[in-house]
Short mmCIF file of C-alpha atoms (C1' of nucleotides) in Angstrom, two decimals:
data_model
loop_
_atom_site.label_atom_id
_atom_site.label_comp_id
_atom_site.label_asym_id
_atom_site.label_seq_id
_atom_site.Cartn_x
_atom_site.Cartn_y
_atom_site.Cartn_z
CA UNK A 1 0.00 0.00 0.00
CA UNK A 2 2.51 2.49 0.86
CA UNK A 3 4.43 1.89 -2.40
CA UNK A 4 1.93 2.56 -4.74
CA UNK A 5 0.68 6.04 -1.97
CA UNK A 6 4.51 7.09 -2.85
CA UNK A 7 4.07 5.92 -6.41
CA UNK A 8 1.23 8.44 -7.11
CA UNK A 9 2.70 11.33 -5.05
CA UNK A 10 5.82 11.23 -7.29
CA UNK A 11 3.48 10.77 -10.69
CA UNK A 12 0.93 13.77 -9.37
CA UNK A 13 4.40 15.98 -8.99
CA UNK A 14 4.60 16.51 -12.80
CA UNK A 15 0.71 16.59 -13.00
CA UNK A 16 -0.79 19.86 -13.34
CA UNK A 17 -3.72 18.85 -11.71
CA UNK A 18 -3.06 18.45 -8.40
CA UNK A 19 -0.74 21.23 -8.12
CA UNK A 20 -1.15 22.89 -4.16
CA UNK A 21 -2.50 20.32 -2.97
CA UNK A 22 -1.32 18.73 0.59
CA UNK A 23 0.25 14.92 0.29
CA UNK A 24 -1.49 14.49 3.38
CA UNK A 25 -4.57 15.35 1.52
CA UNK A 26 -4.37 13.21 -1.12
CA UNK A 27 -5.66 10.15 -0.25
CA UNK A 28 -8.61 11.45 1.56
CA UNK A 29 -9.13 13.67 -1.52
CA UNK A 30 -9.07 10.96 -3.79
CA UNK A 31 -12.27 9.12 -2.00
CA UNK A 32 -13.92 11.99 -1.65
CA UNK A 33 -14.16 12.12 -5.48
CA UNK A 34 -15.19 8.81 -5.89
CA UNK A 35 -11.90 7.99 -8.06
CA UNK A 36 -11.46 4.05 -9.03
CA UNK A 37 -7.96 2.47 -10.26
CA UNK A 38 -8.43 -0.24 -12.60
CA UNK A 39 -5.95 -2.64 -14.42
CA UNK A 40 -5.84 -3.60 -18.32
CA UNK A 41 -4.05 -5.98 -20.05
CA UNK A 42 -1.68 -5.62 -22.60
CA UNK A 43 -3.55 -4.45 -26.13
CA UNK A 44 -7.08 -3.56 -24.33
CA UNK A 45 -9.16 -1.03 -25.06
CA UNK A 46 -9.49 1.65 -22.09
CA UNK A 47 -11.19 3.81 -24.04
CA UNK A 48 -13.80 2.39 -26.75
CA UNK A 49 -14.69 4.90 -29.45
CA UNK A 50 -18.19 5.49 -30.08
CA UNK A 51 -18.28 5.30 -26.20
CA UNK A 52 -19.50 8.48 -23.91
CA UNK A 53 -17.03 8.85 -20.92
CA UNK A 54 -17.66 10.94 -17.50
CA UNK A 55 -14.09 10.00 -15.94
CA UNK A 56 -10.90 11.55 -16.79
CA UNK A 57 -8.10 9.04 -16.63
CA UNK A 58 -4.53 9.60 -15.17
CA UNK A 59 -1.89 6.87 -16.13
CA UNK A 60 -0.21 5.33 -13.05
CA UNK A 61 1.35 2.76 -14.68
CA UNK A 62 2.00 0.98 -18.32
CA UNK A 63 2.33 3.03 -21.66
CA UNK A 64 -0.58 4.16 -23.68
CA UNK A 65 -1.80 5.28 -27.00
CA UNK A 66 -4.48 7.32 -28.07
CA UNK A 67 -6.06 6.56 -32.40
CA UNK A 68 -8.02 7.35 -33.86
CA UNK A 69 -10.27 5.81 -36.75
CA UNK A 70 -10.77 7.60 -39.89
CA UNK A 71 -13.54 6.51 -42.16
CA UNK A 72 -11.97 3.83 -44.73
CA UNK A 73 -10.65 2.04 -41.40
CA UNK A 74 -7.56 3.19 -40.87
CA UNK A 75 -5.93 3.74 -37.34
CA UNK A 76 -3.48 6.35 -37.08
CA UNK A 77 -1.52 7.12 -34.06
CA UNK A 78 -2.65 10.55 -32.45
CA UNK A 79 0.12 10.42 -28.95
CA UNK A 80 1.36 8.31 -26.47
CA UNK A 81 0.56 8.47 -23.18
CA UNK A 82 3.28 7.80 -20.21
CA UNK A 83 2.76 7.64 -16.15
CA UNK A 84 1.43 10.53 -14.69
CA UNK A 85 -0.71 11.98 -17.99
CA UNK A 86 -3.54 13.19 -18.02
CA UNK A 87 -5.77 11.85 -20.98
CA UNK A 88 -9.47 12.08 -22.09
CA UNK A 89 -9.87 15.24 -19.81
CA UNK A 90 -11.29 17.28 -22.72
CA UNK A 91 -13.63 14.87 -23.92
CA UNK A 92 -14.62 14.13 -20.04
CA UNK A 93 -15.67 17.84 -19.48
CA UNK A 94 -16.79 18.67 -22.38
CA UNK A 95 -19.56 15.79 -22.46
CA UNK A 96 -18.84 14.44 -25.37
CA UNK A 97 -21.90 12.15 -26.40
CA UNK A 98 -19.56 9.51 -28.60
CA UNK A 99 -15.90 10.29 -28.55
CA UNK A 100 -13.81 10.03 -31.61
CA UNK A 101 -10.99 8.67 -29.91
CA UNK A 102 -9.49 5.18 -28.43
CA UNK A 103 -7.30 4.72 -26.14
CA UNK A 104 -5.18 1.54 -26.02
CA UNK A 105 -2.88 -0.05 -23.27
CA UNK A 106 0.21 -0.84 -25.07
CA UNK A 107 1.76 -2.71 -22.01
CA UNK A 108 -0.37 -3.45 -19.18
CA UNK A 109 -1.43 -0.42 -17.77
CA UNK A 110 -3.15 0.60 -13.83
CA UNK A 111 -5.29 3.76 -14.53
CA UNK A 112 -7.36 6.00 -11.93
CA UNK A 113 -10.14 7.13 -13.20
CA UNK A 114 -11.65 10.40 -11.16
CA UNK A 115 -15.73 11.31 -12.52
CA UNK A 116 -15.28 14.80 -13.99
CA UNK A 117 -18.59 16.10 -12.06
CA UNK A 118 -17.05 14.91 -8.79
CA UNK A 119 -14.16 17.61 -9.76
CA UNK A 120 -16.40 20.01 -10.84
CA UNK A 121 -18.71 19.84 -8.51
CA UNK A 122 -18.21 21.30 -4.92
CA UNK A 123 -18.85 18.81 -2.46
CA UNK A 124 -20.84 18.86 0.44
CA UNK A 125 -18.43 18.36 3.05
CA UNK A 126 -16.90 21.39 1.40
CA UNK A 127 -13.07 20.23 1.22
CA UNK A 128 -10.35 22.49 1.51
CA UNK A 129 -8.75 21.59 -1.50
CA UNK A 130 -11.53 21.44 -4.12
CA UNK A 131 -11.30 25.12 -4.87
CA UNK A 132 -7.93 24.27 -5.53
CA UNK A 133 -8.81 21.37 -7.45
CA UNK A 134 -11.26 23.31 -9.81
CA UNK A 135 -8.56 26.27 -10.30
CA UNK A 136 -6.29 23.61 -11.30
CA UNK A 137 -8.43 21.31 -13.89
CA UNK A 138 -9.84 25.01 -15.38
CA UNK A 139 -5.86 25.55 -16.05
CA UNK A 140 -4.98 22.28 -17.46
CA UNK A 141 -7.63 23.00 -19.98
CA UNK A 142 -6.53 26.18 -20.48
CA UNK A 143 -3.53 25.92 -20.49
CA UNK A 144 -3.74 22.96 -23.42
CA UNK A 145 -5.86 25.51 -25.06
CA UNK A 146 -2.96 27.91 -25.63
CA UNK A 147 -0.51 25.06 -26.72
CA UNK A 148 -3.28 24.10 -29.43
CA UNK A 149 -3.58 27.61 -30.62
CA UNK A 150 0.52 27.35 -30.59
CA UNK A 151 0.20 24.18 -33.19
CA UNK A 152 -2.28 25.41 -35.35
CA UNK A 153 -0.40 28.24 -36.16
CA UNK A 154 2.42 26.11 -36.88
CA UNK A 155 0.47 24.14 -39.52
CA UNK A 156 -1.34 27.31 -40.89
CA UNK A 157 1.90 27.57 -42.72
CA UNK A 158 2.35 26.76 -46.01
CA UNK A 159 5.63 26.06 -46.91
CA UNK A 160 7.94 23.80 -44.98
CA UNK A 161 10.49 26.55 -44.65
CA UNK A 162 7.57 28.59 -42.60
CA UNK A 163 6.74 25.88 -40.14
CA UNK A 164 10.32 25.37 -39.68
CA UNK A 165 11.57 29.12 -39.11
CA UNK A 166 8.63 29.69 -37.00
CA UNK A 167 8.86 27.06 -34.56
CA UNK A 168 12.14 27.71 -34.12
CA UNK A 169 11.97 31.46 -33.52
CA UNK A 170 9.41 30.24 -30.48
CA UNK A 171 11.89 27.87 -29.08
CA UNK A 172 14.68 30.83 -29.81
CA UNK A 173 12.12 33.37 -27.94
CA UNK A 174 10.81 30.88 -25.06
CA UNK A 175 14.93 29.99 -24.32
CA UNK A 176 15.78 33.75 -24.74
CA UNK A 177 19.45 32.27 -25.56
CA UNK A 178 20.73 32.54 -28.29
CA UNK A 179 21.66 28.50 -28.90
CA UNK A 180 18.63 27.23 -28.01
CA UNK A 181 17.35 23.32 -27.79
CA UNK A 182 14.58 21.46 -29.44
CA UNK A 183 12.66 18.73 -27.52
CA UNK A 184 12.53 16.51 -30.64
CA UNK A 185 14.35 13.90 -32.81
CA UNK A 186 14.33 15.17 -36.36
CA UNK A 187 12.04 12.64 -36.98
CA UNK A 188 9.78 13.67 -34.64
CA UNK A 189 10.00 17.41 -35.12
CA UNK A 190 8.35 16.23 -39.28
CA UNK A 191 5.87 14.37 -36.89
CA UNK A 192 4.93 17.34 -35.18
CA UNK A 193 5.50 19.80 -38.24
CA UNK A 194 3.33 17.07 -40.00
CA UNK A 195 5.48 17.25 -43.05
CA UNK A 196 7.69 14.70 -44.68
CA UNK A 197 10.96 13.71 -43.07
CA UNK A 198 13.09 13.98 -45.78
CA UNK A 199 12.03 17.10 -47.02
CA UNK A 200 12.46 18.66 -43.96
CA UNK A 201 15.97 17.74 -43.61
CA UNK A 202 16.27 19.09 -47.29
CA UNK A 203 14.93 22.45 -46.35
CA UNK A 204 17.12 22.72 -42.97
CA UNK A 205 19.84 21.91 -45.10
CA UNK A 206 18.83 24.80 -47.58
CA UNK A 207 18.26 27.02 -44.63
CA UNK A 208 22.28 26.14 -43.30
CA UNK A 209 23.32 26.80 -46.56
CA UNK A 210 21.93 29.87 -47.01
CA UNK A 211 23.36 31.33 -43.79
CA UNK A 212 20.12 31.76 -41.57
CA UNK A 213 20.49 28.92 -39.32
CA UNK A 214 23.37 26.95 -37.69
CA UNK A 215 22.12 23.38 -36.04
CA UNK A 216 24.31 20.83 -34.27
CA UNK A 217 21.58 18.26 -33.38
CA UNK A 218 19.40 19.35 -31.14
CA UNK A 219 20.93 22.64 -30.69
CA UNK A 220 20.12 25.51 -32.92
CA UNK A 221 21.06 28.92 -33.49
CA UNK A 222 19.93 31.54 -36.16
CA UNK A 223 22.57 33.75 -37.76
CA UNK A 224 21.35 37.33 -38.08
CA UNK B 1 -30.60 51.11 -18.88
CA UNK B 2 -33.57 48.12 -19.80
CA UNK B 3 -32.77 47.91 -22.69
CA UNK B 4 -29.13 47.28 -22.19
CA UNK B 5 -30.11 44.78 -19.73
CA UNK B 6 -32.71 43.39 -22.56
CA UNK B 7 -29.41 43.45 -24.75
CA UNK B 8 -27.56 41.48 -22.42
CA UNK B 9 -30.14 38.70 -22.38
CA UNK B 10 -30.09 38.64 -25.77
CA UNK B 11 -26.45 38.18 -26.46
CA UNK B 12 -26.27 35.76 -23.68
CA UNK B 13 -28.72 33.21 -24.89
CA UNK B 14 -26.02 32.18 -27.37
CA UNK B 15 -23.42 32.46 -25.15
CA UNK B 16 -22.46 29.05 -23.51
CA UNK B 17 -21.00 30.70 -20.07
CA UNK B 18 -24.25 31.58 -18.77
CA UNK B 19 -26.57 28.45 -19.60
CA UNK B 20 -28.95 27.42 -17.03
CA UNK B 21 -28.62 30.85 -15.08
CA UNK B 22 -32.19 32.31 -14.44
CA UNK B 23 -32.41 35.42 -15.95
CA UNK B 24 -33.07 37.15 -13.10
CA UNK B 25 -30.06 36.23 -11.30
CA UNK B 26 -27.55 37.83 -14.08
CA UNK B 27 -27.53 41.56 -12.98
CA UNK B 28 -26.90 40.50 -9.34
CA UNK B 29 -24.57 37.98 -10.63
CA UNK B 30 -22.81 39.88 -12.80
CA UNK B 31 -22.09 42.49 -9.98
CA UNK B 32 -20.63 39.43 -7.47
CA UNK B 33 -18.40 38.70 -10.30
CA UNK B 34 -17.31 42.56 -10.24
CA UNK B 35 -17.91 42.65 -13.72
CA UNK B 36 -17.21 46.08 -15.53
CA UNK B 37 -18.15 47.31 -18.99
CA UNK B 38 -15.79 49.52 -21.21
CA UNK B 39 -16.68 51.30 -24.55
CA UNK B 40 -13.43 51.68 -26.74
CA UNK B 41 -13.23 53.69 -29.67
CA UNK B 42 -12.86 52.44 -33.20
CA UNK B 43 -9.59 51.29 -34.29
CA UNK B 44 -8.37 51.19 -31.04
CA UNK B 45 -6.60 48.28 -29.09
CA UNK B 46 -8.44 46.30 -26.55
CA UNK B 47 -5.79 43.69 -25.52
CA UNK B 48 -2.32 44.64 -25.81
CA UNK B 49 0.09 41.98 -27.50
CA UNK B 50 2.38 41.53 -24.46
CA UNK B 51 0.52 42.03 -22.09
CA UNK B 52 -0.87 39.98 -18.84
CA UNK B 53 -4.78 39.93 -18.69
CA UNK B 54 -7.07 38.72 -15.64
CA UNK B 55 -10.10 39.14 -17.40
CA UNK B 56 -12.33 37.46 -20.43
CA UNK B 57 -14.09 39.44 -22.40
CA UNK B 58 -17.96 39.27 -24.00
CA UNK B 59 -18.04 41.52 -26.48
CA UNK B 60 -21.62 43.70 -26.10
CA UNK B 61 -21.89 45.41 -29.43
CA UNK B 62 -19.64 46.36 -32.28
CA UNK B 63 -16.76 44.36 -34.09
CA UNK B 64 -13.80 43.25 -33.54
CA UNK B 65 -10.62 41.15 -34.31
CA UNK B 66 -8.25 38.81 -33.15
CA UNK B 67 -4.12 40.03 -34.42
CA UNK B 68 -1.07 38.20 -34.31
CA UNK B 69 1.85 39.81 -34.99
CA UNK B 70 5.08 37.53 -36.33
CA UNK B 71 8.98 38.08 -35.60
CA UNK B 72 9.30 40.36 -38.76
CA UNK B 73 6.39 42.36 -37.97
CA UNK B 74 3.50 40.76 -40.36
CA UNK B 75 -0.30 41.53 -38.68
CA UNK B 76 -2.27 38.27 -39.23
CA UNK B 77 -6.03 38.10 -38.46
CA UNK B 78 -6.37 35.44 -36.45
CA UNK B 79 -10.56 35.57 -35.99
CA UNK B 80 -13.31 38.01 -36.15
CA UNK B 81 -15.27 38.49 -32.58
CA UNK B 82 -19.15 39.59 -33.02
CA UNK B 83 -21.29 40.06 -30.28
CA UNK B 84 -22.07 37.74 -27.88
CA UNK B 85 -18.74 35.93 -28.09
CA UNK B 86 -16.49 35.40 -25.90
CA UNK B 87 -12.81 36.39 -26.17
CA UNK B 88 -9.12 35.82 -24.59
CA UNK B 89 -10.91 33.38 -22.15
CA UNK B 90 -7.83 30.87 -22.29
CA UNK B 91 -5.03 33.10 -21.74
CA UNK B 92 -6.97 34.63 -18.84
CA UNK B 93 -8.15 31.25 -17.11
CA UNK B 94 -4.29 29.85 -18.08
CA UNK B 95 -3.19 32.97 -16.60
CA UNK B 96 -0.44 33.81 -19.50
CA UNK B 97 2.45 36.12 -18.14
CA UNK B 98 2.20 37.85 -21.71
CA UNK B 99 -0.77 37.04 -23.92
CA UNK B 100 0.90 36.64 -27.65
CA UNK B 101 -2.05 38.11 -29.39
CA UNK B 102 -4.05 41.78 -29.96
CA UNK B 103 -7.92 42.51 -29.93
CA UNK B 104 -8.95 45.59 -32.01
CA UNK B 105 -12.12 47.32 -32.25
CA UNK B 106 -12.67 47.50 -35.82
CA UNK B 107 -16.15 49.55 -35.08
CA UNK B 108 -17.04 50.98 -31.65
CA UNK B 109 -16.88 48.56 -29.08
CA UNK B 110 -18.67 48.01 -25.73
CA UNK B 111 -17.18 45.21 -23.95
CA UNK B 112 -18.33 43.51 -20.50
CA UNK B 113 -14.75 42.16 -18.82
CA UNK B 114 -15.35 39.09 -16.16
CA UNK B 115 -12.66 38.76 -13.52
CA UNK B 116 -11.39 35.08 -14.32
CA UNK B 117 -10.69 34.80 -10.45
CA UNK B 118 -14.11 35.38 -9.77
CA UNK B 119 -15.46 32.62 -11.67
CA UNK B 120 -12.91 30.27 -10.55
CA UNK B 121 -13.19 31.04 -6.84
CA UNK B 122 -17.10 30.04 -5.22
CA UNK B 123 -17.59 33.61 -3.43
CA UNK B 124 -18.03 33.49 -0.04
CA UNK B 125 -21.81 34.48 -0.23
CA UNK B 126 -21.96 31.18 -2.65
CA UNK B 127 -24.42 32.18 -4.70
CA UNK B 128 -26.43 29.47 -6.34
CA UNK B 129 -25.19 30.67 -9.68
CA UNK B 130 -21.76 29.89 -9.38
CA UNK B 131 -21.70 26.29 -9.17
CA UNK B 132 -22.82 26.16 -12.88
CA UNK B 133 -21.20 28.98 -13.58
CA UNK B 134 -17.94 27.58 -12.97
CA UNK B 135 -19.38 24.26 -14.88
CA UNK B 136 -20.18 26.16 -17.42
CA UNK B 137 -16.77 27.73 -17.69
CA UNK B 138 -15.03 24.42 -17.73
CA UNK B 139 -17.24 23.22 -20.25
CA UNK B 140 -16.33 26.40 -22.75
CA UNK B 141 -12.61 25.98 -22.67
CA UNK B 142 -13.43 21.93 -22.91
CA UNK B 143 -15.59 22.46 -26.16
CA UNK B 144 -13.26 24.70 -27.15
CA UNK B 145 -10.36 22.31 -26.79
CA UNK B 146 -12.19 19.38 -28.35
CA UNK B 147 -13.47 21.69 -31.51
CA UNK B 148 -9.22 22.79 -31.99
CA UNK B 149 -8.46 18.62 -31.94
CA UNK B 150 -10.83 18.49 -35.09
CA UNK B 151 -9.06 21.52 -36.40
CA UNK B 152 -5.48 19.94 -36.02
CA UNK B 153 -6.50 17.10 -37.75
CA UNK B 154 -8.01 18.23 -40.89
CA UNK B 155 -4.46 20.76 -40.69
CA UNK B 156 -2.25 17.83 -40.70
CA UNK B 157 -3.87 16.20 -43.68
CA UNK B 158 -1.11 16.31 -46.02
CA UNK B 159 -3.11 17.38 -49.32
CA UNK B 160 -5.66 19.48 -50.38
CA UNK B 161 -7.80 16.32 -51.32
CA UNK B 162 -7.13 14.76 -48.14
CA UNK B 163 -8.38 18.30 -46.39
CA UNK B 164 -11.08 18.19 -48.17
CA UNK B 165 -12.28 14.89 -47.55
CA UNK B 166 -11.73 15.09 -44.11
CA UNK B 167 -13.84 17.38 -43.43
CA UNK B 168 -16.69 16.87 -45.93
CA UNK B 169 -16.97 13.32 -44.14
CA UNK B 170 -17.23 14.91 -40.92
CA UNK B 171 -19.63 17.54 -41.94
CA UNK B 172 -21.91 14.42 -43.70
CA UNK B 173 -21.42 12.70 -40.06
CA UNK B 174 -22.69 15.67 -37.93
CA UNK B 175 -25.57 16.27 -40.40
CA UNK B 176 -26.30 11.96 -40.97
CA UNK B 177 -27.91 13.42 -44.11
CA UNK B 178 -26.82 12.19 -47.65
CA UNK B 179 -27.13 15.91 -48.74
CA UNK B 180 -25.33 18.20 -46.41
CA UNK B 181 -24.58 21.52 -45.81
CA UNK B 182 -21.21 23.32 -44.91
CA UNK B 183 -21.07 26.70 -43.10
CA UNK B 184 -18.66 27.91 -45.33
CA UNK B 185 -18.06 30.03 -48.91
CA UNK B 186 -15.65 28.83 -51.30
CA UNK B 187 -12.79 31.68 -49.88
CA UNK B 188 -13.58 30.97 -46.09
CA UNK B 189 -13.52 27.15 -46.60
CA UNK B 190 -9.66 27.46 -48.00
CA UNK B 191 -8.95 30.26 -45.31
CA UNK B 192 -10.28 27.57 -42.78
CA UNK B 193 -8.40 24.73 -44.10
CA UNK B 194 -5.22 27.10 -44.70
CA UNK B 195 -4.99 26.00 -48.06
CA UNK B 196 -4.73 28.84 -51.29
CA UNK B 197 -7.87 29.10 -52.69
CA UNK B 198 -7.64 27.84 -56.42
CA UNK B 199 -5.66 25.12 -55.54
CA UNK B 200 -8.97 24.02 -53.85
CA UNK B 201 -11.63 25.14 -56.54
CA UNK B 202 -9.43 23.10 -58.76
CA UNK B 203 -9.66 19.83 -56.03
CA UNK B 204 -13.24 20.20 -55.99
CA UNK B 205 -13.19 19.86 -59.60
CA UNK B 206 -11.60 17.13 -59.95
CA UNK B 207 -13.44 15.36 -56.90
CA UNK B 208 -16.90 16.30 -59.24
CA UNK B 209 -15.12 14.79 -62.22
CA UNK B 210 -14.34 11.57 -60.65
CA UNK B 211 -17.60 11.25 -59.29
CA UNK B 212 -16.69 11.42 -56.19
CA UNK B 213 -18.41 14.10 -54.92
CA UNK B 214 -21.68 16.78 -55.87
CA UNK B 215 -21.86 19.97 -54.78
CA UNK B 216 -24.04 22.99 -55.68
CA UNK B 217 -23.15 26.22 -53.86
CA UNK B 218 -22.89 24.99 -50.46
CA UNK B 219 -24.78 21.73 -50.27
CA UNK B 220 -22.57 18.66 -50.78
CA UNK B 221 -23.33 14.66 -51.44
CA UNK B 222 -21.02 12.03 -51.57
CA UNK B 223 -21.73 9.46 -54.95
CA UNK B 224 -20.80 6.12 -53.34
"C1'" DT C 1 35.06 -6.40 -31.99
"C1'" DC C 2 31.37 -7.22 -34.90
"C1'" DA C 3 26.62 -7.21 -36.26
"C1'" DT C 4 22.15 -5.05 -36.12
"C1'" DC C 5 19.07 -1.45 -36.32
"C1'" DA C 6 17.21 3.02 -36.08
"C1'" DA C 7 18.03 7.89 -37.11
"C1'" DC C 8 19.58 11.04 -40.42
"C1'" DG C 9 20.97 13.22 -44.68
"C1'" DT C 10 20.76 13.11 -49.73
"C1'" DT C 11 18.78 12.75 -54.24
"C1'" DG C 12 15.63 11.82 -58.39
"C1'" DC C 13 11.11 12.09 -59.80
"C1'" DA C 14 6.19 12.59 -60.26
"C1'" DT C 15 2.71 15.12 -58.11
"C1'" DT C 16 0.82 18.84 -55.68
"C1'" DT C 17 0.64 23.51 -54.54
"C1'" DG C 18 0.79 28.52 -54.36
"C1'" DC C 19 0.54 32.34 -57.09
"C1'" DA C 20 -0.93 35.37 -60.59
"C1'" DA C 21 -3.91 36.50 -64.11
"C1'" DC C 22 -8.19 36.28 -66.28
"C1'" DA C 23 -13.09 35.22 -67.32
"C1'" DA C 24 -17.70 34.07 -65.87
"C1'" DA C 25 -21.30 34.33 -62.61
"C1'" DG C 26 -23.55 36.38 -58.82
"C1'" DT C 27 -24.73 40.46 -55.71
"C1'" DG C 28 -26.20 44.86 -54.40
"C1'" DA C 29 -26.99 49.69 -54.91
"C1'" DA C 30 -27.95 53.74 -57.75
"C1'" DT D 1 -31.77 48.30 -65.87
"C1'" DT D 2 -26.79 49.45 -65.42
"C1'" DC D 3 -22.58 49.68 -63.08
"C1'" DA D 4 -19.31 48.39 -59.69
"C1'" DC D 5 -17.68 44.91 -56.87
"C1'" DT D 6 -17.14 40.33 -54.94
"C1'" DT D 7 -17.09 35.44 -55.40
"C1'" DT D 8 -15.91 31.53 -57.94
"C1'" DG D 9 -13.86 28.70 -61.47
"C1'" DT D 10 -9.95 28.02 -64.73
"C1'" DT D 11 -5.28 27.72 -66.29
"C1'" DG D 12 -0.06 28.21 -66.93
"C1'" DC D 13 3.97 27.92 -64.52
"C1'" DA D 14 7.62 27.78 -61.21
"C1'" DA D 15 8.45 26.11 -56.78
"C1'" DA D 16 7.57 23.03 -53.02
"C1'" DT D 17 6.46 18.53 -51.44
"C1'" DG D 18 5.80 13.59 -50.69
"C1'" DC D 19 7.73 9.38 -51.62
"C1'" DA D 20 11.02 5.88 -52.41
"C1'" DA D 21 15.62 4.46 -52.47
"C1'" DC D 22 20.27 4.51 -50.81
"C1'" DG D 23 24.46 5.42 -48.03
"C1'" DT D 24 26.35 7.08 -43.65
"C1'" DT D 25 26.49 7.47 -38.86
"C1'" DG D 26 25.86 6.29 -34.17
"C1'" DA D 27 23.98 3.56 -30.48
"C1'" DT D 28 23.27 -1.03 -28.49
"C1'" DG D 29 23.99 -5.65 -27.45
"C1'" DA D 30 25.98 -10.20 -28.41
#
DNA sequence: TCATCAACGTTGCATTTGCAACAAAGTGAA
DNA sequence: TTCACTTTGTTGCAAATGCAACGTTGATGA
């Protein structure tokens, strides 16, 4: 028991959501919402699409996946999902009547599932820390709000060479170095860019060549 | 001053923030919140690029527009706010040191400005209202959130066709009508799908001549 | 050390796209 | 109606892109 009480203290620490809240509260906190864990095997379904969902889930253990199905049957990858995410929590709050989404337990996976209304509800016995707990689920989906507006600027652009220069310049500005790092493989910056692999590395290459950027792996650094 | 209140009504019937609050309850409401209006002149800026803001805004009456400035000084138009609609509601409720957008009053503006900390935190007189209010709230930036996942993915489509497609399919979905309707002219369709605009005339031509698709004007059917 | 495998850069090629220019059709006001 | 203006479709063309194929590099484990 105390293993897995340490185990989520040390998951919620990177987790938005329970950010100011006591340890000691925790537990306590967790019943009073009415949150469940529950296990899946290895290539389950956790989340069925077509299904309605009133939990949110938080990953305590395994490695997940979230697909999606497009029309002529074909899954496609959307993210992965490691300990201590948060997943669903949009599609939880915002009542969605058949989400479009699944998510899958790659390996076997423990997941605690807390009822959305039990968050946004105030309870009766009026806990201390579910004013805290509102602030702090309104600003996770805020907060992934502003990231999203981030992206879709990113693949408003139309050329390569735009998504490119202006991702970087937002790394560049967020660092406020001048080297700056990148949180990505090259492969997965295309991923993210949603643009062909190759071609990017063509158009970094042009963009060396002509002088405007220098890059050393993951470090970059724009030249004038 | 009735018929401002009348106004108010009005504009907030379509506005999902205050569903399921008695009309009678806003005025009083809307002074707990310590809600305060502001007229701004035309062609003047609301929200300062740069800037920290506490507040969302409804606009009340007039016009305005969402800016984005870029590194080398390029104004985009991100989105056009009418009244009734609610603005910067995500970078106040994620609480954004320095909000990396502009809101302009293209005509006159009134605009009512709601304390984000007031909705968050249940006031200690806990009026009825806030409990949805705050539900409500949570639901907006959730909808909001789930509407920009549908965005990304028709954005990451990596042709025109495949844009196109996309969202045609999920426009027959919503309607479950084998004639459908999308909200859209020709130019704001390619604006929406950030793709030049007769590169896409010429798609939809060639979708018609493969008998793939009908359309006349704005009502669409897919032929098998 | 050697073998294996994934990540990365490079290149050729067919296709797609943005862009500009123009014509046709539709819209609204005088 | 007529005129001015916007929307939409069409087309030529240069540039950008996806895709496939291949070689190099670097990390990992036997």
């Amino acid at each position: 028991m105390e293993t897995i009480f340490e185990n989520r203290i040390k998951l919620f620490e990177g987790n938005d959501l329970f950010y100011g809240i006591e340890e000691k509260d925790l537990e306590s906190m967790l019943k009073c919402l009415g949150a469940t864990e529950k296990n899946y095997k290895k290539n389950t379904l956790m989340i069925r699409p077509g299904s309605a969902i009133s939990s949110l889930g938080i990953l305590m253990e395994g490695k997940a996946q979230i697909t999606r199905d497009d029309e002529e049957g074909n899954t496609t990858i959307i993210s992965e999902i490691e300990p201590g995410d948060l997943f669903a929590e949009a599609y939880a709050a915002a009542q969605v009547a058949e989400v479009p989404i699944g998510v899958w337990a790659v390996t076997p996976c423990r997941v605690l599932w807390i009822p959305i209304d039990k968050i946004i509800t105030t309870c009766s016995s009026s806990c201390a820390f579910h004013q805290t707990l509102i602030k702090n689920m309104m600003k996770v989906l805020a907060k992934k709000n502003v990231l999203m507006n981030e992206k879709m600027r990113l693949l408003s652009c139309k050329t390569i060479r735009d998504k490119l220069l202006t991702y970087l310049r937002d790394c560049k500005t967020k660092s406020g170095k001048e080297y700056f790092f990148i949180p990505f493989s090259r492969k997965e910056l295309a991923e993210f860019l949603s643009v062909d692999r190759s071609a990017m590395s063509r158009e970094l290459g042009k963009l060396r060549n002509e002088g405007i950027l220098e890059c050393h792996k993951n470090v970059f650094k724009f030249r004038k």
